[in-house]
Coordinates of C-alpha atoms and ligand atoms in Angstrom, one line a residue:
X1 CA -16.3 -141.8 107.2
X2 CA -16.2 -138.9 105.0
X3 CA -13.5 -140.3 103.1
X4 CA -16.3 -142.0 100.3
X5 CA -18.1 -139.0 99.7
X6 CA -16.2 -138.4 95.9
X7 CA -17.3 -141.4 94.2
X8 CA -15.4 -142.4 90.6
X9 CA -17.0 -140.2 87.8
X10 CA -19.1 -141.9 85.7
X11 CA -17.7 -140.3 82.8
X12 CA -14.5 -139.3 82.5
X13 CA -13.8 -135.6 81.6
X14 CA -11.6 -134.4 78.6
X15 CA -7.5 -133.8 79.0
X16 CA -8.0 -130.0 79.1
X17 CA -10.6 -130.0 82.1
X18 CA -8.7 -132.8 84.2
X19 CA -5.4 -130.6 83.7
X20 CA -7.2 -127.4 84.3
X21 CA -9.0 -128.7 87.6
X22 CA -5.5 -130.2 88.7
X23 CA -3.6 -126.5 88.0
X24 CA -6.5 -124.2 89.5
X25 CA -6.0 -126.7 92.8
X26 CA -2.2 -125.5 92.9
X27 CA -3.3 -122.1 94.0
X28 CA -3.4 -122.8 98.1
X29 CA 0.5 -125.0 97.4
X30 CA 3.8 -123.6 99.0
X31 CA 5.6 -121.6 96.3
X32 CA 8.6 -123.3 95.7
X33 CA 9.4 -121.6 92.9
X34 CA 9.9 -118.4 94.4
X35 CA 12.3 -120.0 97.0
X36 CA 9.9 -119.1 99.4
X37 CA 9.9 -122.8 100.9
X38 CA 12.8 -124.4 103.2
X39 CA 11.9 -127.9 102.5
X40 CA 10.2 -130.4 100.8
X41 CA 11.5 -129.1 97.5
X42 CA 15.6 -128.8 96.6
X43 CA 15.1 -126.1 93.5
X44 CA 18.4 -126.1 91.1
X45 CA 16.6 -123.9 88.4
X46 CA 13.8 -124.5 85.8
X47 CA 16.5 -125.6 83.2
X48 CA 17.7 -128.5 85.9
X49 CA 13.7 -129.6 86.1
X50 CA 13.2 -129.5 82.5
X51 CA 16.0 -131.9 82.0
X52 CA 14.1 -133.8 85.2
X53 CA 10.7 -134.1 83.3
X54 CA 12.7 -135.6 80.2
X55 CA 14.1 -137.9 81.8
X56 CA 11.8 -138.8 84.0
X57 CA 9.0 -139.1 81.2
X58 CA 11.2 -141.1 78.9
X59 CA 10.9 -144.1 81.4
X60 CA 8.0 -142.9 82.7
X61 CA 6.4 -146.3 82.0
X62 CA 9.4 -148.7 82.8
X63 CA 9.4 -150.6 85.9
X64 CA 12.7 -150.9 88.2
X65 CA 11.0 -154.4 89.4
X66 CA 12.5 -156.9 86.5
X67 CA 15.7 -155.4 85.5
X68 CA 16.0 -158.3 82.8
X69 CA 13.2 -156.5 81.1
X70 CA 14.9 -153.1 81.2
X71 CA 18.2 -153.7 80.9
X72 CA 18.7 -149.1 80.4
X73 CA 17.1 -149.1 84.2
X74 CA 19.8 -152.2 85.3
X75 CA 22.6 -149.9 84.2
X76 CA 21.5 -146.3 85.3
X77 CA 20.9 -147.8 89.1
X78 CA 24.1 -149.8 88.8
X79 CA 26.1 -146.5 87.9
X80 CA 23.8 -144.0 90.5
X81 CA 25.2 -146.3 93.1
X82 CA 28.5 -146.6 91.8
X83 CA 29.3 -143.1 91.3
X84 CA 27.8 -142.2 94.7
X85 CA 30.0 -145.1 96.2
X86 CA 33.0 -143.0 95.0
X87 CA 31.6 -139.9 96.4
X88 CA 31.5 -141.2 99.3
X89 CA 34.5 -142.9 99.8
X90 CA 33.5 -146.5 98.4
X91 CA 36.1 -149.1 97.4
X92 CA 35.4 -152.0 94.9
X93 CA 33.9 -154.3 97.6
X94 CA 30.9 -151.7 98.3
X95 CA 27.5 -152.5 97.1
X96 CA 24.3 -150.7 97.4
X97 CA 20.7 -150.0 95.4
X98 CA 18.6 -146.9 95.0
X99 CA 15.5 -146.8 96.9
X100 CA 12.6 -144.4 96.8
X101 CA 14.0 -142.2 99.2
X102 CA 15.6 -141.4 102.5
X103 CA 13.3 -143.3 104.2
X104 CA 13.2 -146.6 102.1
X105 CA 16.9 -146.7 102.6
X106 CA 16.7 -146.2 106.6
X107 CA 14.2 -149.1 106.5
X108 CA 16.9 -151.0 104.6
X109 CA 20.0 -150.2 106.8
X110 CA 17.8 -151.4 110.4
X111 CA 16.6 -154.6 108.3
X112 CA 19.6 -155.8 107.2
X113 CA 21.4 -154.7 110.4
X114 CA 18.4 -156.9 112.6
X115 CA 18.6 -160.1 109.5
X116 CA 22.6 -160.1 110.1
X117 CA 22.5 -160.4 113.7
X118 CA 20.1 -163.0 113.6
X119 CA 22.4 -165.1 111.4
X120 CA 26.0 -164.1 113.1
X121 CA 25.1 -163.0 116.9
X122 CA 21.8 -166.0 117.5
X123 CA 22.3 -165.2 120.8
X124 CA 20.6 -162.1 120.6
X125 CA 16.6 -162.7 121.2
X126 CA 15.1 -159.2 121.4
X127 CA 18.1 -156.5 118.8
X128 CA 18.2 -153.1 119.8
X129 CA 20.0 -149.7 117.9
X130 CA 21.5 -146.8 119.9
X131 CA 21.1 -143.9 118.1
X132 CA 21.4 -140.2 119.2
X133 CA 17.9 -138.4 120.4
X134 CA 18.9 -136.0 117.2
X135 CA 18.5 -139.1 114.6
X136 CA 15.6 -138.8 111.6
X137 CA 11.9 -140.7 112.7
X138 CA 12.2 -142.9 109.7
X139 CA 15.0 -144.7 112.0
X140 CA 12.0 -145.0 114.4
X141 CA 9.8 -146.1 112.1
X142 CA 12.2 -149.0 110.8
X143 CA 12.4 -150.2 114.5
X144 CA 8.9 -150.0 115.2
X145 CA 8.3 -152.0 111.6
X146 CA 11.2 -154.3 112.1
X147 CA 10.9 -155.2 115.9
X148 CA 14.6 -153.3 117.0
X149 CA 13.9 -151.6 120.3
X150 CA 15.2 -148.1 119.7
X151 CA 18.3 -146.4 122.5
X152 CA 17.5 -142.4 122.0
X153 CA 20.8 -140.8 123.6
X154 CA 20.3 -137.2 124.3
X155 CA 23.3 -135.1 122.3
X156 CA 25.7 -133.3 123.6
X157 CA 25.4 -129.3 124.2
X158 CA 26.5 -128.5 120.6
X159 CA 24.2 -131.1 119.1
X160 CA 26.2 -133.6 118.2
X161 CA 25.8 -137.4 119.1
X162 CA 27.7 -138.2 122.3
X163 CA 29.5 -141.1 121.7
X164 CA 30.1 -141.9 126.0
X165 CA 26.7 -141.8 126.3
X166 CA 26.1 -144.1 123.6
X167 CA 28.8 -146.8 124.3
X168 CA 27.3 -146.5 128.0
X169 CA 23.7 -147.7 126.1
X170 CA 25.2 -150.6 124.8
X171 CA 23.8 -153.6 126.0
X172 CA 24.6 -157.3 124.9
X173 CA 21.1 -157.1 122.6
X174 CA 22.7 -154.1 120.6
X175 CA 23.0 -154.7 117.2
X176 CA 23.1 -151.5 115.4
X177 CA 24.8 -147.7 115.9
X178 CA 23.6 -144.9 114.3
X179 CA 24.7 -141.6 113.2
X180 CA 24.0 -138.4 111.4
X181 CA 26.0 -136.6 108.5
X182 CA 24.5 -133.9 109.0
X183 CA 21.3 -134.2 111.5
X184 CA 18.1 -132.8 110.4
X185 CA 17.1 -130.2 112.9
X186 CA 20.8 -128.6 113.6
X187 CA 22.5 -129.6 110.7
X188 CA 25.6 -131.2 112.7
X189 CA 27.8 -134.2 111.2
X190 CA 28.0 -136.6 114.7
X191 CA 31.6 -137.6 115.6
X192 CA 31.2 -140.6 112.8
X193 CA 35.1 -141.6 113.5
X194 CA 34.4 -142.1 117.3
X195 CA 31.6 -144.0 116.8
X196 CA 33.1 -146.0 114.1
X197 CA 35.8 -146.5 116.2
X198 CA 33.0 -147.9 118.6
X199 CA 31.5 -149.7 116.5
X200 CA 34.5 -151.5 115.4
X201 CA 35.5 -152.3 118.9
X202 CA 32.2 -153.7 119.8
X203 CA 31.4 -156.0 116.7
X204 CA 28.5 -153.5 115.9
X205 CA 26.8 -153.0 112.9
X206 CA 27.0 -149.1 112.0
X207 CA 24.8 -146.6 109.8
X208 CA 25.5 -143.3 108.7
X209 CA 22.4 -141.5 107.3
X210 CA 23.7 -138.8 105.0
X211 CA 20.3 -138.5 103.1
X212 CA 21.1 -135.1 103.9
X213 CA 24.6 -134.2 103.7
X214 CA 26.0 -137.3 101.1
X215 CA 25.5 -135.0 97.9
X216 CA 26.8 -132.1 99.5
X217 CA 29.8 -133.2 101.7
X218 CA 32.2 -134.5 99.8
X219 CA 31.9 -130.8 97.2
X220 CA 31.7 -128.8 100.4
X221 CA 34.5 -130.4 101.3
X222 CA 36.4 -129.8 98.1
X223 CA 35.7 -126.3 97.9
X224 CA 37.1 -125.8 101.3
X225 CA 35.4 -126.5 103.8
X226 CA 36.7 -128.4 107.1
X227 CA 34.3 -131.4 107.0
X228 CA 35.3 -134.5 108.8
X229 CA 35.6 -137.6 107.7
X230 CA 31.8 -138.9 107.8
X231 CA 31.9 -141.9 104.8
X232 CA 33.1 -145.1 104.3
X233 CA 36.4 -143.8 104.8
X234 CA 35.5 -144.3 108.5
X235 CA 36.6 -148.0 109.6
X236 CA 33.7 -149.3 111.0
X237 CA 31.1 -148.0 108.8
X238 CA 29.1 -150.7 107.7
X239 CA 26.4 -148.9 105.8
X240 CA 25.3 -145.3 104.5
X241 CA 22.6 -143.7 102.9
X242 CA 22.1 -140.4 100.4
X243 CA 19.3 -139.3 98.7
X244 CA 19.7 -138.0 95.5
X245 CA 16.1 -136.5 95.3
X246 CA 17.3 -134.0 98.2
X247 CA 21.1 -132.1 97.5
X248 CA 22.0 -134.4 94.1
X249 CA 18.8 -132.6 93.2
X250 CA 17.1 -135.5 91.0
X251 CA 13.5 -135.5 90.7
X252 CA 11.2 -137.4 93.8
X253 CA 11.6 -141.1 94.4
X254 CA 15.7 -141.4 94.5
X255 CA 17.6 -142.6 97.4
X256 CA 20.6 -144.8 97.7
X257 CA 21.9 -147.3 100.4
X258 CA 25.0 -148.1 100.2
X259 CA 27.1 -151.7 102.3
X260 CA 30.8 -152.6 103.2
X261 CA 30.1 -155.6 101.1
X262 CA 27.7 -158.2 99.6
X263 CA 27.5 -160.0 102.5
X264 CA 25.9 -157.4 104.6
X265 CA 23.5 -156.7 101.6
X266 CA 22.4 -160.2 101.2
X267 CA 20.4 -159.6 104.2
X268 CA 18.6 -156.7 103.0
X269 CA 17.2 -159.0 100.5
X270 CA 13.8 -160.4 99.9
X271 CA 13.4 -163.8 97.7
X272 CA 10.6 -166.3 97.3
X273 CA 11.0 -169.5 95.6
X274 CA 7.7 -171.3 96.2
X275 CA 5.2 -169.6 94.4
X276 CA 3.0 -170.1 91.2
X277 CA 3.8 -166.7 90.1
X278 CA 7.0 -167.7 89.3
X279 CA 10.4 -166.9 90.9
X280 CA 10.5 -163.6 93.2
X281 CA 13.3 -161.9 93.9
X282 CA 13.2 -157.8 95.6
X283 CA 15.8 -155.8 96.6
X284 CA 14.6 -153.3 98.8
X285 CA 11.1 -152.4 100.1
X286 CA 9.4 -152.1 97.2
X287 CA 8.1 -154.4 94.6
X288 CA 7.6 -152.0 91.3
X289 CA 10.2 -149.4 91.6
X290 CA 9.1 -146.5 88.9
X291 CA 11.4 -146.3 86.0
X292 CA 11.5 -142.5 85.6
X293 CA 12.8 -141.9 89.0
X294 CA 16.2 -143.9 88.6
X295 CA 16.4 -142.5 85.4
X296 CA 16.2 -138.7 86.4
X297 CA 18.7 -139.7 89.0
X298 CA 20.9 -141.4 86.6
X299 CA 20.5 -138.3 83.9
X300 CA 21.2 -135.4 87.0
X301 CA 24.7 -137.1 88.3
X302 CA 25.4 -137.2 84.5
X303 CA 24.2 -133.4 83.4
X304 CA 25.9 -131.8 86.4
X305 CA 28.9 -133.8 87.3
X306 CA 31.7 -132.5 89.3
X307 CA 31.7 -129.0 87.9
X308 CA 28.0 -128.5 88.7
X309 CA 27.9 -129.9 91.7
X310 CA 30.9 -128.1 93.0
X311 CA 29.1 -125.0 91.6
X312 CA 26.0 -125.2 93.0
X313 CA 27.5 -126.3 96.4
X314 CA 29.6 -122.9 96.5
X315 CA 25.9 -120.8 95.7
X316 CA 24.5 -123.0 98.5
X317 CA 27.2 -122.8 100.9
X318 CA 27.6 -119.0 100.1
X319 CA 23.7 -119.1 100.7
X320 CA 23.8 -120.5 104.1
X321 CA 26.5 -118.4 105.6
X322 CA 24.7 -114.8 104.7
X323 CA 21.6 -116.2 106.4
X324 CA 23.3 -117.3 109.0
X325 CA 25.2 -114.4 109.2
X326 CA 22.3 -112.2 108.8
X327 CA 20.2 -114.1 111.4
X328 CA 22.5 -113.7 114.1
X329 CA 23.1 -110.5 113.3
X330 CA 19.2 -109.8 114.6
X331 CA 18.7 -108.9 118.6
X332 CA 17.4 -111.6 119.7
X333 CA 17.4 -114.4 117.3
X334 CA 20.9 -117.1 117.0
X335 CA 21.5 -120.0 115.4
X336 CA 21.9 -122.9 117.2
X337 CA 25.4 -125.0 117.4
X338 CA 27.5 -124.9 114.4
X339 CA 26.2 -126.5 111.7
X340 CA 28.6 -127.6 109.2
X341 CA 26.4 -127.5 105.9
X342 CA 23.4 -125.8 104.5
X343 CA 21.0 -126.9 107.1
X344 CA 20.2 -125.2 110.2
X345 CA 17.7 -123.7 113.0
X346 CA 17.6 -120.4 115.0
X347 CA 16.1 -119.7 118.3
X348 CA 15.6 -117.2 120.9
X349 CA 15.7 -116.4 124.6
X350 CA 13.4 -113.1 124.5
X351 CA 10.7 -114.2 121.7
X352 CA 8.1 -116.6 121.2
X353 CA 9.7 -117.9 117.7
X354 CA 6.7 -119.8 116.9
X355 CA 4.8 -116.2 116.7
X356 CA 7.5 -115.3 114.4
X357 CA 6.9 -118.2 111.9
X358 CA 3.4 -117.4 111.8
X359 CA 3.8 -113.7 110.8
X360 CA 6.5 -114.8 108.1
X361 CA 3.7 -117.2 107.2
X362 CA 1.6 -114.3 106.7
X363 CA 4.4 -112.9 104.8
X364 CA 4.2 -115.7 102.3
X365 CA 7.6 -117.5 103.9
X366 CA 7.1 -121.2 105.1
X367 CA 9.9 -122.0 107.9
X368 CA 9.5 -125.1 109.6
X369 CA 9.0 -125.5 113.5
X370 CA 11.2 -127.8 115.7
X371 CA 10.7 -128.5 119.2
X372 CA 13.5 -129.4 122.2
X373 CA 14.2 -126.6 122.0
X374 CA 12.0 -124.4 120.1
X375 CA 13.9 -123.4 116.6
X376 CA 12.7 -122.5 113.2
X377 CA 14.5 -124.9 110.8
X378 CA 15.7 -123.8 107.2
X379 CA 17.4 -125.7 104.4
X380 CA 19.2 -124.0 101.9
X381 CA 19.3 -124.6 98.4
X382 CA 20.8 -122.5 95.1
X383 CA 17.4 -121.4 94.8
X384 CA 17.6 -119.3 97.8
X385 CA 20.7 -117.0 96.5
X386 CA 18.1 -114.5 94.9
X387 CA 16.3 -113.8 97.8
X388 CA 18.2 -113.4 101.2
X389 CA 17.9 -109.6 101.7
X390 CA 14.3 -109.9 101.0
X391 CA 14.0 -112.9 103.9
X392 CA 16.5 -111.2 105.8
X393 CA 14.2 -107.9 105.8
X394 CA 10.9 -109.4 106.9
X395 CA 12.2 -111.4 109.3
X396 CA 13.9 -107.8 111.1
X397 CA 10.4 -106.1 110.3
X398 CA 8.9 -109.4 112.0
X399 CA 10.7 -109.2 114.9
X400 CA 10.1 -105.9 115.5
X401 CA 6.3 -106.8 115.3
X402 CA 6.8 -109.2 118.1
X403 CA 9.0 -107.0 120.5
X404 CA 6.4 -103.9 119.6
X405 CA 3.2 -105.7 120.1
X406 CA 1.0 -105.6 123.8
X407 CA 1.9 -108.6 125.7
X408 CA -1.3 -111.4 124.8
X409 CA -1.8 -109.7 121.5
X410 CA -0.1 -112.3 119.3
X411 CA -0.1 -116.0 119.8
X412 CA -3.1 -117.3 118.2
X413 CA -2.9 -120.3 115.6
X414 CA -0.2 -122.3 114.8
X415 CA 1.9 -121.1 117.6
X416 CA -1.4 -122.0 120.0
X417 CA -0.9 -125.6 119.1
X418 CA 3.3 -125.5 118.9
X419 CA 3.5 -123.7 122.4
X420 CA 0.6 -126.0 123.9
X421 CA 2.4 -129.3 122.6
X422 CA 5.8 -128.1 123.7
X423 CA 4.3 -128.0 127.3
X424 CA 2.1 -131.0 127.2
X425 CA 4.1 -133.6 129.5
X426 CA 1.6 -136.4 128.3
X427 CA 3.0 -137.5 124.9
X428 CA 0.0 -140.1 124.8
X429 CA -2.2 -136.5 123.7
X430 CA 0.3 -135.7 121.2
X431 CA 0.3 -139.2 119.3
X432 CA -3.5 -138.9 119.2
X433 CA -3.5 -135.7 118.1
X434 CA -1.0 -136.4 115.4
X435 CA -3.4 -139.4 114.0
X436 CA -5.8 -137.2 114.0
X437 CA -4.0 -135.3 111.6
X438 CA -3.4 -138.0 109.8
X439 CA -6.8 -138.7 109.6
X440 CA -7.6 -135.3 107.9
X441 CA -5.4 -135.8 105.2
X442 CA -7.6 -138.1 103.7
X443 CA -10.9 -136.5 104.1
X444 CA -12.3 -135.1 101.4
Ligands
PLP1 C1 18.8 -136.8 107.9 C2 17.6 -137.4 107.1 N1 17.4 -138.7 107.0 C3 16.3 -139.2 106.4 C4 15.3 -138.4 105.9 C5 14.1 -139.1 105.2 O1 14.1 -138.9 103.9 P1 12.8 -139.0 103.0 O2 11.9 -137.9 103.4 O3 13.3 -138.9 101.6 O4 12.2 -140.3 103.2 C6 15.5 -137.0 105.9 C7 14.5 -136.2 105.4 O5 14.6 -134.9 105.4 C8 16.6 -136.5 106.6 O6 16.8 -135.2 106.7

């Protein structure tokens, strides 16, 4: 319904008019390039995206699928993994593969988690994963695909996982632990070396997801930082994840998940011997894995190395901490809990933040809205250096808006629908709602 009303052209329409039509319907998009977005899109400078497009054009055609056919591709996804095993504290026996993003490799971690229990605890008919109630929805998602029955565990008061809590949710059907480095919405590394240690204890397979945080950490780290031990340093640690499209800054599609050993990943694999295709034999969730985006990956780890990593870390880091600074520093606004990277939310007792967001909106800023409790959510890249005084001045001149304005006057759109699903006690609503939305995405 709705969603067949553009039919295929009958003719097709010259280069110029198809590229023209495709730029003019940019206009409405979030401008990323003025730093003006806080997710989505991890900006390193046009020079870093020109060497993206190159490399990502020059095996633009190649396909990750057969790496007998592209032996270039074999290599660059054997060294991504490899030199992010070493960032992240890797010894010879880990193994991994890139995926097409944070989410691919969550997917993996839960799958291979679920296909090893099944082969060394039998006993266990119906798996579950405890995971704090901070962890990302793609965790969700791979439980709800895979048939794990998720364990939220609310976090502690500072936002971190609370590893009592989850050893209490252990049940003889757990199979899996999980924890952040950093979470999403506070930007808080969970005690990874406690639950390690319970992992260990318990026979428990146990993820980190550092999509976030595993291209950032170890330089933050190195330039100073006090960031604990979140890696496979941590005994107990049987997988991790890091996506090199978000803080290695690669271009879309590049994700890797790392394992202890081969034979944890031999259960994230998918083979197929019977069929008149031929041979079949997949790694990860996908079947044809696009060439250009292991190679961008493979040519961004190369181009910036240590050096540039450490040096865009520093412009990040420095980033973060005037915001932060500058934020707090605003009657009425604080960041919550301490975040230990670049990634982080603000709240307040006295204003209705979601009105806020929608008058930076009008001032051309997209911030993100969280919920439990109501936060605005920012992630920092180098990009934003250039532009925290102006941020930092309309979101004073936006508060004072708020405070100065008749009670009832503000509160229309976006923040409507925020406030009203905050309140709603019936999630059922919500889930409709949020197909619905889904729904509009493809109607034309
Ligand atoms: C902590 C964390 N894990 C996983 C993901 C999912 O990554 P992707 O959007 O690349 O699938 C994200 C995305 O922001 C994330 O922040």
């Amino acid at each position: 319904m709705g969603e067949a009303t553009v039919r295929l052209p009958v003719k097709g329409a010259s280069r110029d008019a198809v590229l023209a039509a495709m730029s003019a319907s940019r206009a409405q998009d979030a401008k990323w390039r003025d730093a003006r977005t806080w997710s989505l899109v991890y900006h390193a400078g046009d020079e870093l995206t020109r060497l993206l497009t190159d490399a990502y054009t020059m095996f633009f055609s190649e396909n990750g699928l057969n790496p007998m056919a592209f032996p270039s591709l074999k290599r660059f996804e054997s060294e991504v993994v490899s030199m992010t095993a070493g960032l992240l504290g890797g010894d010879d026996q880990v193994v991994g593969n890139m995926t097409s993003g944070g989410s691919e490799s969550l997917l993996m971690a839960v799958k291979t988690a679920r296909d090893l229990a099944r082969v060394e605890r039998p006993d266990v008919d119906e798996p579950e994963m405890v995971l704090p109630d901070s962890a990302h929805p793609a965790l969700l998602k791979a439980a709800h695909y895979f048939g794990v029955k998720p364990v939220r565990v609310p976090v502690r008061a500072d936002f971190r996982a609370d590893v009592e809590a989850m050893a209490r949710a252990i049940t003889p059907d757990t199979i899996l632990l999980v924890g952040s480095a950093p979470s999403y919405p506070h930007g808080v590394i969970d005690p990874i070396a406690d639950i390690g240690l319970l992992a260990a204890e318990r026979g428990l397979s146990f993820h980190v997801d550092s999509c976030l945080g595993g291209f950032l950490l170890p330089f933050a780290r190195r330039l100073g930082h006090a960031i604990p031990d979140f890696d496979l340093r941590v005994p107990g640690v049987t997988s991790i994840s890091a996506d090199v499209h978000k803080y290695g800054f690669a271009a879309k599609g590049a994700s890797v998940i790392l394992y202890r050993n081969s034979r944890i990943r031999r259960h994230q694999y998918f083979t197929f011997a019977d069929w008149s295709g031929g041979l079949y034999a997949s790694p990860t969730m996908t079947g044809t894995r696009p060439g250009g985006a292991i190679a961008a990956a493979w040519a961004v780890l190369n181009y910036l190395g240590e050096e540039g990593y450490l040096r865009l870390t520093e412009t990040t880091m420095r980033t973060t901490e005037a915001l932060m600074k500058g934020i707090n520093a605003i009657d009425g606004l604080r960041v919550l809990g301490d975040p230990d990277m670049s990634v982080f939310a603000f709240a307040s007792d006295s204003l209705d933040v979601y009105v806020v967001a929608d008058l930076m909106d009008a001032r051309g800023w997209h911030l993100d809205r969280q919920q439990m409790p109501s936060s605005l959510h920012l992630m920092v890249t180098p990009a934003h250096a250039g532009i925290v005084e102006a941020f930092l001045g309309d979101l004073r001149a936006v508060v004072q808006e708020v405070r100065s304005a008749p009670e009832g006057s503000l509160g229309g759109g976006m923040a409507a629908i925020y406030g009203g699903i905050a309140k709603m006690p019936d999630r059922t609503f919500v889930h409709d709602f949020l197909a619905g939305v889904l729904d509009e995405w493809t109607r034309v």
